[in-house]
mmCIF file of C-alpha atoms in Angstrom:
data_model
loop_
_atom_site.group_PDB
_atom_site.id
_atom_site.type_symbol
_atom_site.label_atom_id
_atom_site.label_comp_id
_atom_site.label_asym_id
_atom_site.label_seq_id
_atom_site.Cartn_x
_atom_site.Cartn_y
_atom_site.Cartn_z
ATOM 1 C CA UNK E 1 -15.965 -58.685 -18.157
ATOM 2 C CA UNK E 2 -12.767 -60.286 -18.612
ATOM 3 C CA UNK E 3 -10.617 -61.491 -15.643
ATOM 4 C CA UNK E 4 -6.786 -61.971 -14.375
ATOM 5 C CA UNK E 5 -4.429 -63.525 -15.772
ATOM 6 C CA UNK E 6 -0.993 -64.792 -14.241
ATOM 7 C CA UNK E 7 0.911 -62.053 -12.370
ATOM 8 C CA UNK E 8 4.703 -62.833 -12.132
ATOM 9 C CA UNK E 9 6.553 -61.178 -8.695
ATOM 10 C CA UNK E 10 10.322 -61.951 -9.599
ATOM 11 C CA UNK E 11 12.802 -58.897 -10.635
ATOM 12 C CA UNK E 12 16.197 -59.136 -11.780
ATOM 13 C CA UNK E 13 18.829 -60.641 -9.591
ATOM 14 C CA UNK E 14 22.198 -58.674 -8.476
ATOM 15 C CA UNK E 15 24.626 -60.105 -6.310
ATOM 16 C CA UNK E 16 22.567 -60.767 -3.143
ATOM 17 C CA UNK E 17 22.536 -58.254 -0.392
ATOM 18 C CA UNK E 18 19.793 -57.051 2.412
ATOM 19 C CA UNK E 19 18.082 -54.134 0.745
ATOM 20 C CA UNK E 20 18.765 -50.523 2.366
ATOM 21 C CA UNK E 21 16.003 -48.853 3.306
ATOM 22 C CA UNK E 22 14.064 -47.030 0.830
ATOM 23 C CA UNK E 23 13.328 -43.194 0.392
ATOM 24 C CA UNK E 24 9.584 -42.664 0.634
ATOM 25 C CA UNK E 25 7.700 -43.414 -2.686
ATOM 26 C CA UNK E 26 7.140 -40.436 -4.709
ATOM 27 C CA UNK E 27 3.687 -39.158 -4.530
ATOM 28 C CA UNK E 28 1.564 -40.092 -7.956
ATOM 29 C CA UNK E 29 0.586 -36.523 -9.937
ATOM 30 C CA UNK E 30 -2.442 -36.838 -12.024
ATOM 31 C CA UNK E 31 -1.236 -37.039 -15.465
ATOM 32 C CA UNK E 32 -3.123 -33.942 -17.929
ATOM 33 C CA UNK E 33 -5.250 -35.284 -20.564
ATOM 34 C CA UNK E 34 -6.118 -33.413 -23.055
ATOM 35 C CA UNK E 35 -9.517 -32.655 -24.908
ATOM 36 C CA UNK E 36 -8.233 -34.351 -27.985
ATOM 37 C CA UNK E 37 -6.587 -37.028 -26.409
ATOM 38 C CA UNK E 38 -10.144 -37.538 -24.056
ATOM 39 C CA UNK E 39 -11.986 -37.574 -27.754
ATOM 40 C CA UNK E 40 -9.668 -40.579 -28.588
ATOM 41 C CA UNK E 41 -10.171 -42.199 -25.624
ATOM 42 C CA UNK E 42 -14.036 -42.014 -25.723
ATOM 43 C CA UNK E 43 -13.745 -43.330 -29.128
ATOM 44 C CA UNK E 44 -11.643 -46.302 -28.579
ATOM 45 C CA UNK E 45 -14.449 -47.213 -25.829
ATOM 46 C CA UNK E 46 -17.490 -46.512 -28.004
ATOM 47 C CA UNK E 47 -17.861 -43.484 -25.759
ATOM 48 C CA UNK E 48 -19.856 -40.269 -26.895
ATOM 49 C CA UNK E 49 -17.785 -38.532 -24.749
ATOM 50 C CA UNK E 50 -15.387 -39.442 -22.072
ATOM 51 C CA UNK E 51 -17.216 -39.119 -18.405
ATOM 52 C CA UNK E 52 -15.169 -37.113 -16.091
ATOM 53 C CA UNK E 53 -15.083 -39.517 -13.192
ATOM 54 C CA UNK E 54 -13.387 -41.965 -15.967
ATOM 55 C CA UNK E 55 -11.003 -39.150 -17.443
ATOM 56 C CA UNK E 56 -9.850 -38.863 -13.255
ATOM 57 C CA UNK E 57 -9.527 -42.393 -13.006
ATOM 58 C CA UNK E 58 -7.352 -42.739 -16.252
ATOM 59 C CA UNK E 59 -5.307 -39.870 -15.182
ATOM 60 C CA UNK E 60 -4.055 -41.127 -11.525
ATOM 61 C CA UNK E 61 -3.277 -44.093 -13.627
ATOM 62 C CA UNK E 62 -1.159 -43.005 -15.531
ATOM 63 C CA UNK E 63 0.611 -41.061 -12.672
ATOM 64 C CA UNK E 64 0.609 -44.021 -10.536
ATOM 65 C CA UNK E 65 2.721 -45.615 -13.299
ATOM 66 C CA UNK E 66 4.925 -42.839 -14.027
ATOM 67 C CA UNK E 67 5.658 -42.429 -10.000
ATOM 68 C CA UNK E 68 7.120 -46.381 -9.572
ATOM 69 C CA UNK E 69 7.863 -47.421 -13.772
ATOM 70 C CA UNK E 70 11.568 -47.281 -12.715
ATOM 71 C CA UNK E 71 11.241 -49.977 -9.795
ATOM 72 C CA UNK E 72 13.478 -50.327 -7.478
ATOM 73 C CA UNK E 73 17.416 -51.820 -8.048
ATOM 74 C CA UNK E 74 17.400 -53.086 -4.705
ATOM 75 C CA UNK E 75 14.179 -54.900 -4.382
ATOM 76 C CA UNK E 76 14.968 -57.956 -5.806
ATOM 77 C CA UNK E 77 13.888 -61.974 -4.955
ATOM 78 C CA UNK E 78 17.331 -62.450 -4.370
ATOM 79 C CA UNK E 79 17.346 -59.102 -1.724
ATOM 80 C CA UNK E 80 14.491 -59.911 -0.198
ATOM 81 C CA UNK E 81 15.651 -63.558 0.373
ATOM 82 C CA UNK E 82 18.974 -62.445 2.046
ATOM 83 C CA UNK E 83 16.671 -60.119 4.187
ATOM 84 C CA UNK E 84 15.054 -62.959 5.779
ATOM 85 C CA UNK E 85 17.855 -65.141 5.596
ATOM 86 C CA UNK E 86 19.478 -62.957 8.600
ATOM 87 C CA UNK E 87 16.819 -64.269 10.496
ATOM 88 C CA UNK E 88 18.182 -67.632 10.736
ATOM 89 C CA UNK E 89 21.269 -65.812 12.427
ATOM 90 C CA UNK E 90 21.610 -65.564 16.152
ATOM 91 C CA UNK E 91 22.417 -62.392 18.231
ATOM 92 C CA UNK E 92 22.159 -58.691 16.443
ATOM 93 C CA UNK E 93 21.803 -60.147 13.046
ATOM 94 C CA UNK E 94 18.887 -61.746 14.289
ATOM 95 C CA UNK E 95 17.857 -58.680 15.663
ATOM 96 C CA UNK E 96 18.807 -56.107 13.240
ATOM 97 C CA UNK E 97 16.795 -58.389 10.544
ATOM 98 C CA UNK E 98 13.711 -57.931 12.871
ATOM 99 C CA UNK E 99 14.261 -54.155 13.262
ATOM 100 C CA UNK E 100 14.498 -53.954 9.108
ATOM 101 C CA UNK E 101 11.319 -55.582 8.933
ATOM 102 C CA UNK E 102 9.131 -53.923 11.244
ATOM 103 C CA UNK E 103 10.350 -50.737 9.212
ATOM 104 C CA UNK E 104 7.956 -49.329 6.871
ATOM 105 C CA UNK E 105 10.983 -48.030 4.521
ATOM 106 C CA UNK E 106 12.468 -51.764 4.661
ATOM 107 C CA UNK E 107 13.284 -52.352 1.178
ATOM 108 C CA UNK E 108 11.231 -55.627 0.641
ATOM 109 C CA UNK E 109 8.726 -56.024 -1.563
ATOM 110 C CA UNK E 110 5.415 -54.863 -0.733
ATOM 111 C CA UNK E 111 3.917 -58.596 -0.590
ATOM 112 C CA UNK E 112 6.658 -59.692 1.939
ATOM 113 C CA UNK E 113 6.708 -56.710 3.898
ATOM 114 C CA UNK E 114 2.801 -56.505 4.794
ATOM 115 C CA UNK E 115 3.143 -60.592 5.699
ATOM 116 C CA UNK E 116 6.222 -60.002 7.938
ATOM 117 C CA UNK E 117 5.899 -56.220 9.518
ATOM 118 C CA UNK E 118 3.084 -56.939 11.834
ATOM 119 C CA UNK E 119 4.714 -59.756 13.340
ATOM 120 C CA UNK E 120 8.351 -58.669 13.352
ATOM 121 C CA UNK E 121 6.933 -56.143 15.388
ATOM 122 C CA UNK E 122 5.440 -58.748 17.546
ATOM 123 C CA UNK E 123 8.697 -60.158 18.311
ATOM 124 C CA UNK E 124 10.212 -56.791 18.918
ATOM 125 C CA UNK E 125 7.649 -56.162 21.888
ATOM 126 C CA UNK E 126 8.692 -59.356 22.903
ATOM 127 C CA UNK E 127 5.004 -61.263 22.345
ATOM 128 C CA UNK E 128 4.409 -64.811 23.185
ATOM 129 C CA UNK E 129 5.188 -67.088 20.491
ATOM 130 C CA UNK E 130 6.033 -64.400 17.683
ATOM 131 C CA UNK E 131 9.489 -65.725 17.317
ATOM 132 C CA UNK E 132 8.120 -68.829 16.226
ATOM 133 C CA UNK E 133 5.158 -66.978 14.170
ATOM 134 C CA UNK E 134 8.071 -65.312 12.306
ATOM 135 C CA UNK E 135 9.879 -67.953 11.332
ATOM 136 C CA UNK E 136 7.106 -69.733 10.187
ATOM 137 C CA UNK E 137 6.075 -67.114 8.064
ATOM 138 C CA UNK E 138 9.629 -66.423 6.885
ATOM 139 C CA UNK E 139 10.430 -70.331 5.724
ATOM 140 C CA UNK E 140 7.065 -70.152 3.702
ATOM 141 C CA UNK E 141 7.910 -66.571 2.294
ATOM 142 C CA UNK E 142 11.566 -67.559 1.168
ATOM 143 C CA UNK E 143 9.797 -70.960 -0.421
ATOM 144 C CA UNK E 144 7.340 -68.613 -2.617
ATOM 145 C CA UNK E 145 9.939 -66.565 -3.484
ATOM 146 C CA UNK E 146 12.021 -69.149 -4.533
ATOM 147 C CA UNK E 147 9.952 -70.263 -6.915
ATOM 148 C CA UNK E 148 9.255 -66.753 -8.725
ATOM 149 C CA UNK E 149 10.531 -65.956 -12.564
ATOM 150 C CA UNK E 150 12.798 -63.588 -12.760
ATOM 151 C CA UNK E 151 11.805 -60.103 -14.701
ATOM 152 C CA UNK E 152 12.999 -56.918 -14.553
ATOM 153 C CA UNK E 153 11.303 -54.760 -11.964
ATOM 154 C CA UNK E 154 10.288 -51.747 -14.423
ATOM 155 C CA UNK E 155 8.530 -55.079 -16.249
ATOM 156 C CA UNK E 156 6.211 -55.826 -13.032
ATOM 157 C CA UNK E 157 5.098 -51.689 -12.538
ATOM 158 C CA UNK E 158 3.899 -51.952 -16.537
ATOM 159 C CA UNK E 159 2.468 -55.571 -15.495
ATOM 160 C CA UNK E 160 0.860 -53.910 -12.671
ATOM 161 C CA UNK E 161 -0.504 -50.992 -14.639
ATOM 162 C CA UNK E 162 -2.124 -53.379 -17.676
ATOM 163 C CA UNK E 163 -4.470 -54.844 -14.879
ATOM 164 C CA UNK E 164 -5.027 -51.790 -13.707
ATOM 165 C CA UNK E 165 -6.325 -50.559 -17.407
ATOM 166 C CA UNK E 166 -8.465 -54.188 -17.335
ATOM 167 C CA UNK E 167 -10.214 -53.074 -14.554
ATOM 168 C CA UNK E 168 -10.461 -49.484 -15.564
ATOM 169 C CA UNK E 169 -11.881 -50.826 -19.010
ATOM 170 C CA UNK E 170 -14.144 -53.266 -17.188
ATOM 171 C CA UNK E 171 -15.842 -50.717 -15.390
ATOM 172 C CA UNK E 172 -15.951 -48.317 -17.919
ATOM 173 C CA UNK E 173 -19.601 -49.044 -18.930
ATOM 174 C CA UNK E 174 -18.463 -49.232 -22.523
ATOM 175 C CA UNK E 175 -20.410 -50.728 -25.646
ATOM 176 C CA UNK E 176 -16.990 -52.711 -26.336
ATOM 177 C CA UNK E 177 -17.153 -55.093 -23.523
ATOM 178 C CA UNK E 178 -20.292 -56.547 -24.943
ATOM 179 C CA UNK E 179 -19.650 -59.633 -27.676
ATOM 180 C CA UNK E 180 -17.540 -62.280 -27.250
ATOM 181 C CA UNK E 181 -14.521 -62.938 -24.658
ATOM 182 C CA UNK E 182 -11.914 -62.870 -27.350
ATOM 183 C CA UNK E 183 -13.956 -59.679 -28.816
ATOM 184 C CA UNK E 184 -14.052 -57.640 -25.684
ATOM 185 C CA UNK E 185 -9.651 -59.000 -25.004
ATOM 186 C CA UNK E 186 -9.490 -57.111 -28.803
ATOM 187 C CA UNK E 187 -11.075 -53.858 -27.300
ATOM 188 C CA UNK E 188 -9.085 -54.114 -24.179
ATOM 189 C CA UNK E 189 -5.916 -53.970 -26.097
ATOM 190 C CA UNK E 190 -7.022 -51.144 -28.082
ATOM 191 C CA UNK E 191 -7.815 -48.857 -25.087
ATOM 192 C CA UNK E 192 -4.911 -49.700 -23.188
ATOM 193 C CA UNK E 193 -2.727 -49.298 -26.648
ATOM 194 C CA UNK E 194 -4.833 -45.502 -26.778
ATOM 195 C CA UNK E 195 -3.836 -44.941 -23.447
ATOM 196 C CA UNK E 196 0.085 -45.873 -24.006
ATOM 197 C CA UNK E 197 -0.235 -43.545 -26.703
ATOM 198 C CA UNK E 198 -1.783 -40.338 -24.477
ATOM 199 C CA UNK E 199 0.970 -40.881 -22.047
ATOM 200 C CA UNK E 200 4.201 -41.557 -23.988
ATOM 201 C CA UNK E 201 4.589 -44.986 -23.074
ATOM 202 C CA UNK E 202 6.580 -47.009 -26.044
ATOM 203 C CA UNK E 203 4.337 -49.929 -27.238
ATOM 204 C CA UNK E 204 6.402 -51.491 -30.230
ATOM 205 C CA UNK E 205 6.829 -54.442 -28.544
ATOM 206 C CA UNK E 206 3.138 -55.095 -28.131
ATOM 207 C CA UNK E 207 2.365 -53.895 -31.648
ATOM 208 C CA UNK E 208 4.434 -56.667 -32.745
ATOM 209 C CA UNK E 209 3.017 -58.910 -29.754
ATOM 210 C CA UNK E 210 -0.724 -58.553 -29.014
ATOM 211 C CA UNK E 211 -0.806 -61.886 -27.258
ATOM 212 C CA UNK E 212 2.373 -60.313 -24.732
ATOM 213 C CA UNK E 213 -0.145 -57.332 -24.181
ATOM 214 C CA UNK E 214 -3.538 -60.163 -23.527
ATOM 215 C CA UNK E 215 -1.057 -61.843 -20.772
ATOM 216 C CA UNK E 216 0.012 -58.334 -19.419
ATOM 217 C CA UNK E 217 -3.677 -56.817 -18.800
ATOM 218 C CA UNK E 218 -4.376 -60.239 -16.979
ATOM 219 C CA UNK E 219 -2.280 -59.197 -14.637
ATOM 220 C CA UNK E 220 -4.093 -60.001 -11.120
ATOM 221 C CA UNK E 221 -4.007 -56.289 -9.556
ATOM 222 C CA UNK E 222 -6.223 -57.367 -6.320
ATOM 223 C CA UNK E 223 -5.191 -56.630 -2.793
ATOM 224 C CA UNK E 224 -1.770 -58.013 -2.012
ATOM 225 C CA UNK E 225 -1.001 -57.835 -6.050
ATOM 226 C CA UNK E 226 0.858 -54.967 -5.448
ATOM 227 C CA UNK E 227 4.153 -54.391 -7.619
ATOM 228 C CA UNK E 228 7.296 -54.606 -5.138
#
């Protein structure tokens, strides 16, 4: 079984701004394999066949990835960092900032929204110590964030759907994850690079860079992983 790798959270950065919220994310539509393109599959994995419970798996996906490839233009570090920089403001900045984050459409990323939601809402029922909670939470936030690479934010969904082929290959029950490490990275690439090919997804760049494709499937895609 082969493991994560490094997972980069940074996007692109605009001219900084506090993200407006965003529209609700567009629900993932199982993407239709077909029986050729299931042969081709099963083949790459040293499959007889490919089992349906896999073929399902494959399929979501693939939709997942087609629902969020695009990211989003205004969740950036730089976004996210002006976001919680209105908390250091007094009066209805202060408060607005709170309001944004307790929001489920806030506009953050996904990492820094699940950290500061449950106790932004804290402060907005007024809880014991949650103002101090929250900024506590915010200067550490805005420190991790600060230190993020910056990459487009289409870049993190296809680093975010690599992993998600590592773990789909992991469990596949495949001959190809026996041999060695650097043998069963080899197969890895190949069923991802089958699976690009079933769903449209352009791969030049990691035909010409196999080692950019290795450090994209170690993309760690465990809870709190999520793309932004």
């Amino acid at each position: 079984m082969i493991g994560p790798g490094r997972n980069f959270k940074e996007y692109q950065m605009p001219r900084p701004y506090p993200p407006i919220a965003v529209l609700p994310t567009p629900t993932p539509k199982p993407f239709p394999i077909g029986d050729r393109e299931k042969a081709d599959i099963a083949r790459v994995l040293g499959l007889d066949s490919l089992p349906p419970e896999l073929c399902k798996t494959i399929s979501h996906a693939i939709g997942c990835y087609q629902a969020t490839k695009d990211g989003s233009k205004d969740t950036t570090v730089a976004n996210t960092l002006a976001a919680l920089g209105e908390l250091t403001k007094p009066g209805r900045a202060y408060k607005k900032a709170v309001q944004r984050l307790a929001d489920e459409r806030s506009g953050v990323d996904y990492t820094t929204h699940e950290m500061m939601r449950p106790l932004a809402t804290a402060v907005l029922k007024d809880e014991p110590g949650s103002r101090e909670a929250l900024a506590q939470a915010v200067t550490k936030r805005m420190e991790e964030l600060r230190a993020h690479k910056r990459v487009a934010p289409p870049t993190e969904s296809l680093r975010f759907f690599c992993g998600v082929l590592r773990l789909i290959f992991n469990q596949s029950g495949s001959p190809a994850l026996r041999g060695s490490l650097d043998e069963s990275w080899q197969r890895c690439r190949k069923f991802a690079m089958e699976v690009f090919t079933v769903a449209g997804i352009d791969h030049a760049d990691f035909d010409a860079h196999p080692e950019r494709l290795t450090e994209y499937l170690g993309t760690d895609v465990s809870v709190g992983s999520r793309p932004g």
